[in-house]
Every structure is written in C-alpha cells, then in structure tokens.
Coordinates of C-alpha atoms in Angstrom, one line a residue:
Chain H
M1 CA 0.0 0.0 -0.1
S2 CA 1.2 3.5 -0.8
E3 CA 0.6 6.5 1.3
V4 CA -0.6 4.7 4.4
K5 CA -1.6 7.0 7.1
G6 CA -3.8 7.0 10.2
V7 CA -5.5 4.6 12.5
L8 CA -8.6 2.7 11.4
V9 CA -10.8 0.8 13.8
I10 CA -13.5 -1.5 12.4
G11 CA -16.2 -1.7 15.1
E12 CA -19.3 -4.0 15.6
V13 CA -22.9 -3.2 16.0
S14 CA -25.5 -5.4 17.8
D15 CA -29.2 -4.7 17.9
G16 CA -28.7 -1.2 16.6
K17 CA -26.1 -0.3 19.3
L18 CA -22.3 0.0 19.2
L19 CA -20.7 -3.1 21.0
G20 CA -18.7 -2.2 24.1
V21 CA -15.5 -3.3 22.4
T22 CA -16.3 -0.7 19.6
R23 CA -16.0 2.1 22.1
E24 CA -12.9 0.5 23.7
L25 CA -11.3 0.3 20.1
L26 CA -12.1 4.1 19.7
G27 CA -10.4 4.7 23.1
I28 CA -7.2 3.0 22.3
G29 CA -7.3 4.0 18.7
R30 CA -7.5 7.8 19.6
K31 CA -4.5 7.4 22.0
L32 CA -2.3 5.7 19.3
A33 CA -3.5 8.2 16.5
D34 CA -2.5 11.2 18.9
T35 CA 0.9 9.6 19.7
L36 CA 1.5 9.2 16.0
G37 CA 0.1 12.7 15.2
E38 CA -2.3 11.0 12.7
H39 CA -6.1 10.8 12.4
L40 CA -8.5 8.1 13.7
S41 CA -11.1 6.7 11.4
A42 CA -13.8 4.2 12.4
A43 CA -15.9 2.0 10.3
I44 CA -19.0 -0.1 11.1
L45 CA -20.8 -2.5 8.8
G46 CA -24.4 -3.4 8.8
A47 CA -27.7 -3.1 6.9
Q48 CA -29.2 -0.1 8.7
L49 CA -26.8 1.9 10.8
G50 CA -28.9 5.0 11.4
D51 CA -27.2 7.7 13.4
L52 CA -24.4 5.6 14.7
G53 CA -21.7 7.6 12.8
K54 CA -22.3 10.5 15.1
E55 CA -21.7 8.2 18.1
L56 CA -18.4 6.9 16.6
V57 CA -17.3 10.6 16.5
A58 CA -18.5 11.3 20.0
Y59 CA -16.3 8.5 21.3
G60 CA -13.1 9.7 19.5
A61 CA -13.2 9.2 15.7
D62 CA -12.2 12.0 13.3
K63 CA -14.0 10.3 10.5
A64 CA -16.7 7.6 10.5
Y65 CA -17.5 5.3 7.6
L66 CA -20.9 3.7 7.5
V67 CA -20.8 0.6 5.2
Q68 CA -24.4 -0.4 4.6
D69 CA -25.6 -3.3 2.5
P70 CA -28.5 -5.7 2.8
L71 CA -26.0 -8.6 2.9
L72 CA -24.6 -7.3 6.1
A73 CA -28.0 -7.5 7.9
Q74 CA -26.9 -10.6 9.7
E75 CA -23.4 -11.5 11.0
N76 CA -21.8 -13.5 8.1
A77 CA -18.0 -13.7 7.9
D78 CA -18.0 -13.9 4.1
A79 CA -19.9 -10.8 3.6
Y80 CA -18.1 -8.9 6.4
V81 CA -14.7 -9.8 5.3
A82 CA -15.4 -8.6 1.8
A83 CA -16.8 -5.3 3.1
A84 CA -14.0 -4.8 5.5
E85 CA -11.4 -5.4 2.8
K86 CA -13.1 -2.7 0.7
V87 CA -13.0 -0.2 3.5
V88 CA -9.3 -0.9 4.4
R89 CA -8.3 -0.6 0.7
Q90 CA -10.0 2.8 0.5
V91 CA -8.8 4.2 3.8
Q92 CA -5.2 2.7 3.5
P93 CA -4.5 2.9 7.3
N94 CA -1.1 2.7 8.9
V95 CA -2.7 0.8 11.9
L96 CA -5.9 -1.4 11.7
L97 CA -7.6 -2.6 14.8
L98 CA -10.7 -4.9 15.3
G99 CA -12.3 -6.5 18.3
Q100 CA -11.4 -10.1 19.3
T101 CA -15.2 -11.1 19.1
V102 CA -16.7 -14.1 17.5
L103 CA -16.9 -12.2 14.2
G104 CA -13.6 -10.5 14.7
R105 CA -11.8 -13.8 15.3
D106 CA -13.4 -15.1 12.0
I107 CA -12.5 -12.1 9.7
S108 CA -9.3 -10.6 11.0
P109 CA -6.9 -13.6 10.0
R110 CA -8.7 -13.7 6.5
L111 CA -8.4 -9.9 6.2
A112 CA -4.7 -10.0 7.0
T113 CA -4.1 -12.7 4.4
R114 CA -5.9 -10.7 1.7
L115 CA -3.9 -7.6 2.7
G116 CA -0.6 -9.4 2.7
T117 CA 0.1 -8.3 6.4
A118 CA 0.5 -9.9 9.8
L119 CA -2.2 -9.9 12.6
A120 CA -1.5 -10.0 16.3
P121 CA -4.8 -11.3 17.8
D122 CA -6.2 -10.8 21.2
C123 CA -4.0 -8.0 22.3
V124 CA -4.1 -6.5 25.8
E125 CA -1.7 -3.8 25.3
L126 CA -0.8 -1.6 22.3
A127 CA 1.8 1.1 22.3
I128 CA 3.8 3.1 19.8
D129 CA 7.6 2.6 20.2
P130 CA 9.0 6.1 20.5
A131 CA 12.3 5.3 18.7
T132 CA 10.8 3.4 15.6
K133 CA 7.2 4.7 15.7
L134 CA 6.2 1.1 15.2
L135 CA 3.2 -0.4 17.0
H136 CA 4.1 -2.9 19.7
M137 CA 1.4 -5.4 20.1
T138 CA 1.3 -7.4 23.4
R139 CA -0.8 -10.5 23.7
P140 CA -1.2 -13.3 26.3
V141 CA 0.3 -16.7 25.0
Y142 CA 0.5 -20.1 26.7
G143 CA -2.9 -19.7 28.2
G144 CA -2.2 -16.3 29.7
N145 CA 0.9 -17.6 31.6
A146 CA 3.3 -15.6 29.4
R147 CA 3.1 -12.6 27.1
A148 CA 4.6 -11.9 23.7
I149 CA 5.1 -8.6 21.9
Y150 CA 4.9 -8.5 18.2
V151 CA 5.9 -5.9 15.7
C152 CA 5.2 -5.6 12.0
E153 CA 8.0 -3.7 10.3
K154 CA 7.4 -3.5 6.6
A155 CA 3.9 -4.6 5.7
R156 CA 1.0 -2.3 6.2
P157 CA -1.4 -2.0 7.9
Q158 CA 0.0 -2.9 11.3
M159 CA -2.9 -5.1 12.4
A160 CA -4.2 -6.2 15.8
T161 CA -7.4 -7.4 17.4
V162 CA -8.0 -6.3 20.9
R163 CA -9.4 -8.3 23.9
P164 CA -12.8 -7.0 25.0
K165 CA -12.5 -5.0 28.3
A166 CA -8.7 -4.7 28.0
F167 CA -8.9 -0.9 27.0
S168 CA -10.6 2.0 28.5
V169 CA -13.4 4.1 26.8
L170 CA -13.2 7.8 26.3
E171 CA -15.9 10.0 27.8
R172 CA -18.7 10.5 25.3
N173 CA -18.5 14.0 23.8
D174 CA -21.3 14.9 21.5
A175 CA -19.7 18.2 20.7
R176 CA -16.6 16.6 19.0
A177 CA -16.2 17.6 15.5
G178 CA -15.9 14.8 12.9
E179 CA -17.2 13.6 9.5
V180 CA -19.6 10.9 8.8
V181 CA -19.3 9.2 5.3
Q182 CA -21.4 6.7 3.6
L183 CA -19.4 3.9 1.8
A184 CA -21.0 1.5 -0.6
A185 CA -20.0 -2.2 0.2
G186 CA -20.7 -3.2 -3.3
L187 CA -21.1 -6.8 -2.3
D188 CA -21.9 -9.6 -4.7
P189 CA -24.1 -12.3 -3.3
A190 CA -21.8 -14.9 -4.9
Q191 CA -19.1 -13.9 -2.3
V192 CA -21.3 -15.3 0.5
R193 CA -20.6 -19.0 0.3
V194 CA -21.6 -19.9 3.9
K195 CA -25.4 -19.8 4.3
V196 CA -27.0 -19.4 7.7
L197 CA -30.0 -21.9 7.9
D198 CA -31.1 -21.3 11.4
R199 CA -30.3 -19.5 14.6
Q200 CA -31.3 -20.8 18.0
K201 CA -31.1 -18.5 20.9
K202 CA -30.1 -20.5 23.9
A203 CA -33.1 -20.8 26.3
S204 CA -31.7 -18.0 28.5
E205 CA -29.5 -19.5 31.2
G206 CA -29.6 -16.0 32.7
L207 CA -26.7 -13.6 32.3
R208 CA -24.1 -14.5 29.6
L209 CA -20.9 -15.5 31.2
E210 CA -18.8 -13.2 29.1
D211 CA -20.8 -10.2 30.1
A212 CA -21.1 -11.0 33.9
R213 CA -19.5 -8.5 36.2
V214 CA -19.1 -11.3 38.8
V215 CA -18.5 -14.9 38.0
V216 CA -18.6 -17.8 40.5
T217 CA -16.8 -20.9 39.3
G218 CA -16.8 -24.4 40.7
G219 CA -14.3 -27.1 40.1
R220 CA -14.0 -30.8 40.9
G221 CA -13.6 -29.9 44.6
M222 CA -17.4 -29.2 44.5
G223 CA -17.9 -33.0 44.9
G224 CA -20.9 -33.4 42.6
P225 CA -23.5 -31.6 40.4
E226 CA -25.9 -31.4 43.2
N227 CA -23.6 -28.9 45.0
F228 CA -23.7 -26.4 42.2
K229 CA -26.8 -24.9 43.7
Y230 CA -24.6 -23.2 46.3
L231 CA -22.7 -21.5 43.7
D232 CA -26.0 -20.4 42.0
E233 CA -27.0 -18.8 45.2
L234 CA -23.9 -16.8 45.7
A235 CA -23.9 -15.8 41.9
K236 CA -27.5 -14.7 42.1
T237 CA -26.8 -12.6 45.3
L238 CA -24.0 -10.8 43.4
K239 CA -26.1 -10.6 40.1
G240 CA -23.4 -12.8 38.5
A241 CA -23.2 -16.0 36.5
V242 CA -21.9 -19.4 37.3
G243 CA -18.9 -21.1 35.5
A244 CA -17.2 -24.4 35.8
S245 CA -13.8 -26.0 35.2
R246 CA -13.1 -28.5 32.3
A247 CA -13.1 -31.4 34.7
V248 CA -16.5 -30.6 35.9
C249 CA -17.9 -30.3 32.3
D250 CA -16.1 -33.5 31.1
A251 CA -17.7 -35.3 34.1
G252 CA -21.1 -34.1 32.8
W253 CA -22.0 -32.2 36.0
V254 CA -22.9 -29.0 34.2
S255 CA -23.3 -28.0 30.5
P256 CA -20.1 -27.6 28.5
S257 CA -21.3 -24.0 27.7
L258 CA -20.3 -23.1 31.3
Q259 CA -16.7 -24.2 30.9
I260 CA -14.0 -21.5 31.5
G261 CA -10.4 -21.9 30.4
L262 CA -8.2 -22.5 27.3
T263 CA -10.8 -24.9 25.8
G264 CA -13.8 -22.9 27.0
K265 CA -14.9 -19.4 27.5
V266 CA -12.5 -16.5 28.4
V267 CA -14.1 -14.2 31.0
T268 CA -12.9 -10.9 32.3
P269 CA -15.2 -10.0 35.2
D270 CA -14.5 -7.5 37.9
L271 CA -14.8 -10.3 40.5
Y272 CA -14.0 -14.0 39.9
I273 CA -14.7 -16.3 42.8
T274 CA -13.3 -19.9 42.5
V275 CA -14.5 -22.7 44.6
G276 CA -12.6 -26.0 44.6
I277 CA -10.5 -24.9 41.6
S278 CA -6.8 -25.9 41.7
G279 CA -5.8 -23.2 39.2
A280 CA -4.2 -25.3 36.3
S281 CA -2.8 -23.0 33.6
Q282 CA -5.4 -24.2 31.1
H283 CA -8.1 -22.9 33.5
M284 CA -6.3 -19.6 34.3
A285 CA -6.2 -18.9 30.5
G286 CA -9.9 -18.3 30.8
C287 CA -10.0 -16.0 33.8
S288 CA -6.5 -14.3 34.2
G289 CA -8.0 -11.1 32.8
S290 CA -10.3 -10.8 35.9
K291 CA -9.8 -7.7 38.0
V292 CA -10.0 -9.5 41.3
I293 CA -9.7 -13.3 41.9
V294 CA -10.9 -15.0 45.1
A295 CA -9.9 -18.6 45.9
I296 CA -11.7 -21.0 48.2
N297 CA -9.8 -24.3 48.4
K298 CA -8.9 -26.6 51.1
D299 CA -5.3 -27.3 49.7
P300 CA -3.1 -24.4 50.9
D301 CA -0.6 -25.4 48.0
A302 CA -3.1 -25.1 45.2
N303 CA -1.8 -23.0 42.4
I304 CA -4.9 -20.9 42.5
F305 CA -3.6 -19.1 45.5
K306 CA -0.6 -17.8 43.5
E307 CA -3.1 -16.2 41.1
A308 CA -5.7 -14.9 43.6
R309 CA -5.9 -11.6 45.5
Y310 CA -7.9 -13.0 48.4
G311 CA -7.9 -16.6 49.6
V312 CA -9.6 -18.9 52.1
V313 CA -8.0 -22.1 52.9
G314 CA -10.8 -24.4 54.1
D315 CA -13.7 -26.7 53.2
W316 CA -16.2 -24.9 51.0
K317 CA -19.1 -26.7 52.7
Q318 CA -18.4 -24.5 55.7
V319 CA -17.0 -21.4 54.0
L320 CA -19.5 -20.9 51.2
P321 CA -22.9 -20.8 53.2
A322 CA -21.3 -18.3 55.7
L323 CA -19.8 -16.2 52.9
T324 CA -23.1 -16.2 50.9
E325 CA -25.1 -15.2 54.0
K326 CA -22.8 -12.3 54.9
V327 CA -22.7 -11.1 51.2
K328 CA -26.5 -11.0 51.2
E329 CA -26.5 -9.0 54.4
L330 CA -23.9 -6.6 53.0
V331 CA -25.3 -6.0 49.5
Q332 CA -29.0 -5.9 50.6
G333 CA -28.4 -4.3 53.9
Chain U
M1 CA -15.2 -38.9 0.7
H2 CA -11.8 -37.6 1.8
I3 CA -11.4 -35.7 5.0
I4 CA -8.1 -34.0 5.9
V5 CA -7.5 -33.1 9.6
C6 CA -4.7 -30.8 10.6
V7 CA -3.1 -31.4 14.0
K8 CA -0.4 -29.7 16.0
Q9 CA 1.8 -31.2 18.7
V10 CA 2.0 -28.8 21.7
P11 CA 3.5 -28.8 25.2
D12 CA 1.0 -30.4 27.7
P13 CA -1.2 -27.4 28.8
E14 CA -2.0 -29.3 32.1
A15 CA 1.7 -29.0 33.2
P16 CA 2.3 -26.2 35.7
F17 CA 3.6 -23.3 33.8
A18 CA 6.0 -22.5 36.6
N19 CA 8.1 -25.4 35.3
F20 CA 8.5 -23.9 31.8
K21 CA 11.5 -21.8 31.1
I22 CA 11.8 -18.9 28.7
D23 CA 15.0 -18.5 26.9
S24 CA 15.0 -14.8 26.2
A25 CA 18.0 -15.0 23.9
T26 CA 16.2 -17.1 21.4
N27 CA 12.6 -16.1 22.5
K28 CA 11.7 -19.8 23.0
V29 CA 9.4 -21.3 25.5
I30 CA 11.0 -24.4 26.9
P31 CA 8.7 -27.0 28.3
P32 CA 9.6 -28.9 31.5
Q33 CA 11.8 -31.9 31.0
G34 CA 10.1 -35.2 31.1
V35 CA 6.7 -33.9 30.4
S36 CA 5.5 -35.5 27.1
P37 CA 3.9 -33.2 24.6
V38 CA 0.4 -33.8 23.5
I39 CA -1.9 -33.4 20.4
N40 CA -3.5 -30.0 20.8
G41 CA -6.9 -30.6 22.4
F42 CA -9.2 -29.0 19.8
D43 CA -7.2 -30.9 17.1
E44 CA -8.0 -34.1 18.9
Q45 CA -11.6 -33.2 18.8
A46 CA -11.3 -32.4 15.1
V47 CA -10.0 -35.9 14.6
E48 CA -13.1 -37.1 16.6
A49 CA -15.4 -35.0 14.3
A50 CA -13.8 -36.7 11.3
L51 CA -14.3 -40.2 12.9
R52 CA -17.9 -39.4 13.6
I53 CA -18.5 -38.7 9.9
K54 CA -16.6 -41.9 9.0
D55 CA -18.8 -43.9 11.4
S56 CA -22.0 -42.6 9.9
Q57 CA -21.3 -43.4 6.3
A58 CA -19.4 -45.8 4.0
G59 CA -16.3 -44.9 2.0
V60 CA -14.7 -42.1 4.2
K61 CA -11.0 -41.8 4.2
I62 CA -9.2 -39.6 6.8
T63 CA -5.7 -38.1 6.3
V64 CA -4.0 -36.4 9.2
I65 CA -1.4 -33.7 8.4
S66 CA 1.1 -32.1 10.9
V67 CA 3.7 -29.6 10.5
G68 CA 6.6 -29.5 13.0
N69 CA 10.2 -30.4 13.7
D70 CA 10.3 -32.1 17.1
L71 CA 7.5 -34.5 16.6
V72 CA 7.3 -37.4 19.0
M73 CA 6.1 -40.4 17.0
D74 CA 4.0 -41.9 19.8
V75 CA 2.2 -38.6 20.3
I76 CA 1.7 -37.7 16.7
K77 CA 0.4 -41.2 15.8
K78 CA -2.4 -40.8 18.2
P79 CA -5.0 -39.8 15.5
L80 CA -4.1 -43.0 13.7
S81 CA -4.7 -45.2 16.7
M82 CA -8.1 -43.4 17.2
G83 CA -9.0 -44.6 13.6
A84 CA -7.6 -42.2 11.0
D85 CA -6.2 -43.8 7.9
E86 CA -3.1 -41.9 6.9
L87 CA -0.6 -39.6 8.5
V88 CA 1.5 -37.0 6.5
L89 CA 4.2 -35.1 8.4
V90 CA 6.0 -31.9 7.1
Q91 CA 9.4 -31.5 8.7
D92 CA 12.0 -29.0 7.7
P93 CA 14.3 -26.7 9.6
A94 CA 13.3 -24.0 7.1
I95 CA 9.9 -23.8 8.7
E96 CA 11.1 -23.6 12.3
N97 CA 9.4 -20.7 14.1
G98 CA 7.1 -20.0 11.2
D99 CA 4.3 -17.6 11.8
S100 CA 0.6 -18.4 11.2
H101 CA 0.9 -17.4 7.6
T102 CA 4.0 -19.7 7.0
T103 CA 2.2 -22.6 8.6
G104 CA -0.9 -21.9 6.6
A105 CA 1.1 -21.8 3.4
V106 CA 2.9 -25.1 4.2
L107 CA -0.4 -26.8 5.1
A108 CA -2.0 -25.5 1.8
A109 CA 0.9 -26.9 -0.2
A110 CA 0.8 -30.3 1.6
I111 CA -3.0 -30.6 1.1
K112 CA -2.6 -29.8 -2.7
K113 CA 0.0 -32.5 -2.8
V114 CA -2.2 -35.0 -1.0
G115 CA -4.8 -34.6 -3.7
A116 CA -8.5 -34.3 -4.0
F117 CA -10.4 -33.6 -0.7
D118 CA -13.9 -32.8 0.4
L119 CA -13.4 -31.4 3.8
V120 CA -10.6 -30.0 6.0
L121 CA -11.0 -30.0 9.8
C122 CA -8.8 -28.1 12.3
G123 CA -9.1 -27.3 16.0
R124 CA -10.2 -23.9 16.6
Q125 CA -6.8 -22.7 18.0
A126 CA -3.6 -24.2 19.6
S127 CA -3.0 -24.2 23.3
D128 CA 0.6 -22.9 23.1
W129 CA 0.4 -19.6 21.1
D130 CA -3.4 -19.3 21.2
Q131 CA -3.7 -17.5 17.9
G132 CA -6.5 -19.3 16.1
Q133 CA -5.3 -17.9 12.8
V134 CA -3.9 -20.9 10.8
P135 CA -7.2 -22.5 9.7
L136 CA -8.5 -19.1 8.5
V137 CA -5.3 -18.4 6.6
L138 CA -5.4 -21.9 5.2
A139 CA -8.9 -21.6 4.0
E140 CA -8.1 -18.2 2.2
L141 CA -5.0 -19.8 0.6
L142 CA -7.1 -22.8 -0.6
S143 CA -9.9 -20.3 -1.7
I144 CA -12.4 -22.5 0.1
P145 CA -15.4 -21.5 2.4
V146 CA -14.6 -21.7 6.1
V147 CA -16.9 -22.2 9.2
T148 CA -15.5 -21.8 12.7
I149 CA -16.2 -22.9 16.3
A150 CA -18.3 -26.1 15.4
K151 CA -19.9 -28.3 17.8
K152 CA -21.4 -30.7 15.2
V153 CA -20.5 -31.4 11.6
E154 CA -22.6 -33.5 9.2
M155 CA -22.4 -34.2 5.5
A156 CA -25.4 -33.0 3.4
G157 CA -24.8 -34.2 -0.2
A158 CA -22.4 -31.7 -1.8
A159 CA -22.3 -29.5 1.3
V160 CA -21.3 -29.7 4.9
K161 CA -23.9 -28.7 7.6
V162 CA -22.3 -27.3 10.8
E163 CA -23.8 -26.3 14.1
R164 CA -21.7 -23.5 15.5
V165 CA -21.4 -21.7 18.7
V166 CA -22.3 -18.0 18.7
V167 CA -22.6 -15.4 21.5
D168 CA -26.2 -16.0 22.5
G169 CA -26.7 -19.5 21.3
F170 CA -26.1 -21.7 18.2
E171 CA -26.5 -21.4 14.5
T172 CA -26.8 -23.9 11.8
V173 CA -24.9 -23.1 8.6
Q174 CA -24.2 -24.8 5.4
A175 CA -21.2 -24.5 3.0
P176 CA -20.5 -26.1 -0.3
L177 CA -17.6 -28.6 -0.5
P178 CA -14.7 -28.5 -0.4
A179 CA -14.8 -26.5 2.8
L180 CA -12.9 -26.0 6.1
V181 CA -14.4 -26.3 9.5
T182 CA -12.8 -25.6 12.8
I183 CA -13.8 -27.6 15.9
S184 CA -14.5 -26.2 19.4
N185 CA -14.8 -28.1 22.7
E186 CA -18.6 -28.1 22.5
L187 CA -18.2 -31.0 20.2
G188 CA -17.6 -33.3 23.1
E189 CA -14.8 -35.5 24.3
A190 CA -12.5 -37.3 21.7
R191 CA -12.6 -41.1 21.9
Y192 CA -9.7 -43.1 23.3
P193 CA -7.6 -45.2 21.0
T194 CA -8.5 -48.9 21.2
L195 CA -5.7 -51.6 21.6
R196 CA -6.4 -52.8 18.1
G197 CA -6.1 -49.2 16.9
I198 CA -2.8 -48.8 18.7
M199 CA -1.5 -52.0 17.1
A200 CA -2.6 -51.0 13.6
A201 CA -1.1 -47.4 14.0
G202 CA 2.2 -49.0 15.1
R203 CA 2.5 -50.7 11.8
K204 CA 1.6 -47.6 9.7
K205 CA 4.5 -45.5 8.4
P206 CA 3.8 -41.8 8.1
T207 CA 4.6 -40.0 4.8
V208 CA 7.3 -37.5 5.5
W209 CA 7.7 -34.4 3.3
S210 CA 10.3 -31.5 3.4
A211 CA 9.5 -27.9 2.2
K212 CA 11.3 -28.8 -1.0
D213 CA 9.0 -31.8 -1.6
L214 CA 6.2 -29.4 -1.5
G215 CA 7.7 -27.1 -4.1
L216 CA 8.2 -24.3 -1.6
E217 CA 11.2 -22.0 -1.8
S218 CA 13.0 -21.4 1.5
G219 CA 12.1 -17.7 1.1
Q220 CA 8.4 -18.6 1.3
V221 CA 8.6 -20.7 4.4
S222 CA 10.9 -18.7 6.8
Q223 CA 9.8 -16.3 9.3
N224 CA 9.0 -13.5 6.9
A225 CA 10.0 -10.2 8.4
N226 CA 7.8 -8.5 5.9
R227 CA 4.8 -9.7 7.6
G228 CA 5.6 -9.4 11.4
R229 CA 7.7 -10.9 14.1
M230 CA 7.8 -11.6 17.7
L231 CA 10.1 -9.2 19.6
K232 CA 9.9 -10.8 22.9
V233 CA 8.2 -13.5 25.1
F234 CA 8.2 -13.0 28.8
V235 CA 6.3 -13.8 32.0
P236 CA 4.5 -10.8 33.3
E237 CA 5.2 -9.6 36.9
K238 CA 2.9 -11.0 39.5
R239 CA 0.4 -8.3 40.3
S240 CA -0.1 -9.0 43.9
K241 CA 0.3 -11.5 46.7
C242 CA -2.6 -13.4 47.9
E243 CA -4.1 -12.2 51.1
V244 CA -5.2 -15.3 52.9
I245 CA -8.0 -14.7 55.4
S246 CA -7.2 -16.1 58.7
A247 CA -10.0 -17.0 61.1
D248 CA -10.7 -19.6 63.9
S249 CA -13.1 -21.6 61.6
P250 CA -13.9 -21.9 57.9
A251 CA -17.3 -20.4 58.5
E252 CA -15.8 -17.4 60.2
A253 CA -13.3 -17.1 57.3
G254 CA -16.2 -17.0 54.9
V255 CA -17.8 -14.1 57.0
K256 CA -14.5 -12.3 57.1
L257 CA -13.9 -12.7 53.5
A258 CA -17.3 -10.9 52.7
A259 CA -16.4 -8.2 55.0
R260 CA -13.0 -7.8 53.4
L261 CA -14.5 -7.6 49.8
R262 CA -16.9 -5.0 51.0
E263 CA -14.2 -3.0 52.6
D264 CA -12.1 -3.0 49.4
K265 CA -15.3 -2.0 47.5
V266 CA -15.1 -5.3 45.5
I267 CA -18.7 -6.0 46.3

C-alpha cells in the first residue's frame, strides 16, 4: 500500500447499538493516533446503521465510515470480510484494529491474508515505540501464563485485534467535530458462500458468562453436580453468573457451555470467585483477565492461591454458606 | 469422501507453567523436561469430528497432516490409533518458528500434494500460542469457504452442515464442498484409542515431506520479516500477593472474606 496513514478501527454493532468493544477500540485508537500525530477513522458495517456515525465521532473518531448493504444485515463472515477489505483498501491505514469477538476472530486472519500483512490477535496492550514509531502489540500466550510482543516492520497496515474490556473508553462528547461518510459495500451475493440456515437463541440461562461482572466458578472440589446450587445462590446474590472447570464439564455435572479456560470461554469480570478450583494453567487462561480473583480451596498449596488476590484455605461446605449469608446482608443491607 | 485433519503437537497445557522456562536470547518457551507433549486438544476433537462422519457413512478416508520439527512419534500417531487412515508429516528446519501465515502456506501446499479432498477439519486454536489464525489463513489460501467454532459437523450431499457456537446460542450453517471447518470443545470428548487401533497405528508408516518436496522455496517458508515478528516473550510480573483470610473456623473465614471484599469495594 502506498501513502498509508492514520489509524482505522472496524467496530461492531449489535441490535442497533455499538458493542462495548467498539467504544474500547475508539479509546485505544484515539490514543495511538494522537501519539503518531495521525487521524483516527472508524468503520461499522451493517444493513441499517442510522445515526451511529455520530456516536463513533462522540467516542473519539475524526471520520466515521458507515458501510451499509442488505447482505450485512446478519453476521456473516464472508460478507463482512469482503466489506472490511473494501474499507481498508479505500482508507489505507497505517494501523488497523478490530475486536477479538466471534466475528472479529473469524474475519481478521482472513483480512490479514488478503492484505498481505500480519495480525497480532487478542492484544491486551498496544503502544507506539518512541524510537521506531512502530506499533508494539502485546498478547497473552500459553494460556495467559506468558506474554509476547509482536511488531510488523514493513507490511501495512500494522494489524491487531483487541481483547474486550482490556482498554478503556473515552468520555462521550457529542460536541466533538468529525465527519460521517457513507461507503457502498458493493457486495456480490456470490461472495457469500456460507449460508445461515437457522439461529437458535439459547433458552436463556440467565446472564451471559462473558458479560457478567461477577463470575462464581466451581471445580472438581465441589464434589458433585448437586452442590452447584450453592454457587448459583452466591452468583444470584451478586447478580453474577456461574462457570465451571473443564473437569466438571467433562464429568457431565454441568453444561459444556459453562466451561471456562483454554478450551472454553474466556471471561474478564470485575470479580472472579473460584471454589474447589486448583488453578491449572489451562483454567487460568480463561480467567486471568479478571480484576479480582478470590480462591476458596482446602489445599493451601493449590496453584490458584498464586493467582488470587484473596484466599480462604478451608472446606467450601463451611466457607461458602457463611460467605453467601454475609454477602447477602452486605449487598442488601 | 476424503477428509483432511490438521493437527499440532503442543507442550502439555496441564503441566504447571512454573516449570516452563523462557530463553530470552532465542525467544523460545522451553517445556519442562520429562513432560510428554500432546496433540492440541481442539485438534484431537477435530479428529473425533472426522471419525464421527466416518462412522456414519461408508467410504470415508481420513488423512491427518502435521507440520513441526520435534514431533514425538507416539504422540503424533495418536490420530491413527483413534482410527484415522493416513498420516502426513511436514518436517523442515526452514519452517522452524514459522508464523501463522507460514504454517498456513505449508499446510496448503501439503494438502494440494495429498490430492482431491472434500473437507478439511482443524481445531479452533492451539493451546501454546493461542492465535487461532492458521485455519482461516489456510482456507483463504485454498480459496475454500470456512466455518469456525463447530460443535457438530454433518455431510449433506455436496455440502457440509455445521452447528456452530455464537454469542447467544447456536446457529446452523451450510457451506458447499470442499470446505474447512474448525472444531470447538462443545463437540464433546474425543474417543480413546483402542488396543487394536494402537497395534494398527504402530504398523503404519507416516509419509514425511520437506518444504522442497512441496515445491516451496525457502524464502516462502521462513519467518517472513515483511509480515511481522515476535520481539519478545516474557512472564509478566505478578500483580499482587494473595491475602489469605485467617480465622478460627472456615465459616468465620467466609464471613471475614465477605467483609474484606466489602471494605475494598469489590462487592
């Protein structure tokens, strides 16, 4: 690409609203653009985007691109990657950022391949190196036990996806000046090879684990499926959700959809309470981004105590009911 | 029906990471001595997904392909002992430390050399570098449709029907063959090899190719600085020490913990 300049973030919209990660992309994008002394553009893709362009500006963009096409009405990676490629080729950014969402995971590696550049996925830190002006992209590896910093020296754009909740959002400012531009996606239905036949919303198991501010997770130490009701009770008191370790899901105690870890979901709640979890690295991969980790385990040498901010060494059967009771009193009192 | 499954050998993610070493001079993560590597968990489930298709219809052949240089034969043969038919290994110092794009390009070349195929299955991501890029790069390079994070894969005539996991539930999608599908843990546990399977796998010889056998120039398969490189791998500083709540009884510790969380405005 010739004449590359600026930072471009490609955000996502769900039910007519900007996703949280879109605002986070604008926050970090603004910071990088200011450091480079370049501008920040933001693009969103969909069928009907209404007034969301103004919102992109209010959260930090200098220029907002609305890419509208009937084929973008539903999330479909084939359509989205084609539309995203079009935007990037038009804007020719120096830095390109997307969210590490279900869709972002799907389209980013494909987009990088088409653009002939490298991608650092799931970044938790992004910074401009003062000496080289290159973007340093830091991501967790080995299940969150180590971190790796990547750099992309020659190819452009320098491309990363960001982990949701890893970056902060700018204060909304509706007085910010910025331009909103419509961009035709020009999609050809033949580009959409994967057809969605049917979508089933899960019979709501309450709050989505990935969105929960508090997660209470049980491991093999819970002893059996009948004891998960104690976790439910604590989670409910804190308006949170219940998760489980792989061993528990493999044993069939709870649904695999509750599994947290390398081979399950990655959660980043403010508070992560583990009960009877030893803290194997494959589990920590799913929760190491939590703000505060609490461990309840009767083995004082369990690895989880190396990861936790607060710990209780003891049998959950005595600890948990007392904890739940006191929490109830405190949060409702 | 010919199904290709791509698998990767990784350090055992169940091993405590404290026993791993990082060689900062070479930017390598060195797994603990004496801990055997494993097939990446999601990839094992990809083998399982292929075997389920083989169980459900006649005339299915499964070829497993792996790219890597320190492959342990007993580990990498596991898909054969589970029931896969053929094993192809691509080994070459030129592909050492290849990035996702390199690995994707090597796999694409190996698949083309293997010949006609209907379906490629991969695990959704590897448990070492956690990138989840290779299957998507591979699909782009083969110019075939790709469906990710599958919990169920079925053949439907000239198409593949996939149930995949999305944010608020599941969706069923269909893609024309040949296609690539990545497998997630929701598929369920992979089967164990049978004794007969292990015996049969012991007698099978893998096909071994070098980059040159695949017609790849060394410039195409080395860490391409044009695209991107890893500057550094490190273990982040521990954020804080654990504050263990002391009390006369476990129940009292529970009460104190709640009070402490309140005090620190965590709840």
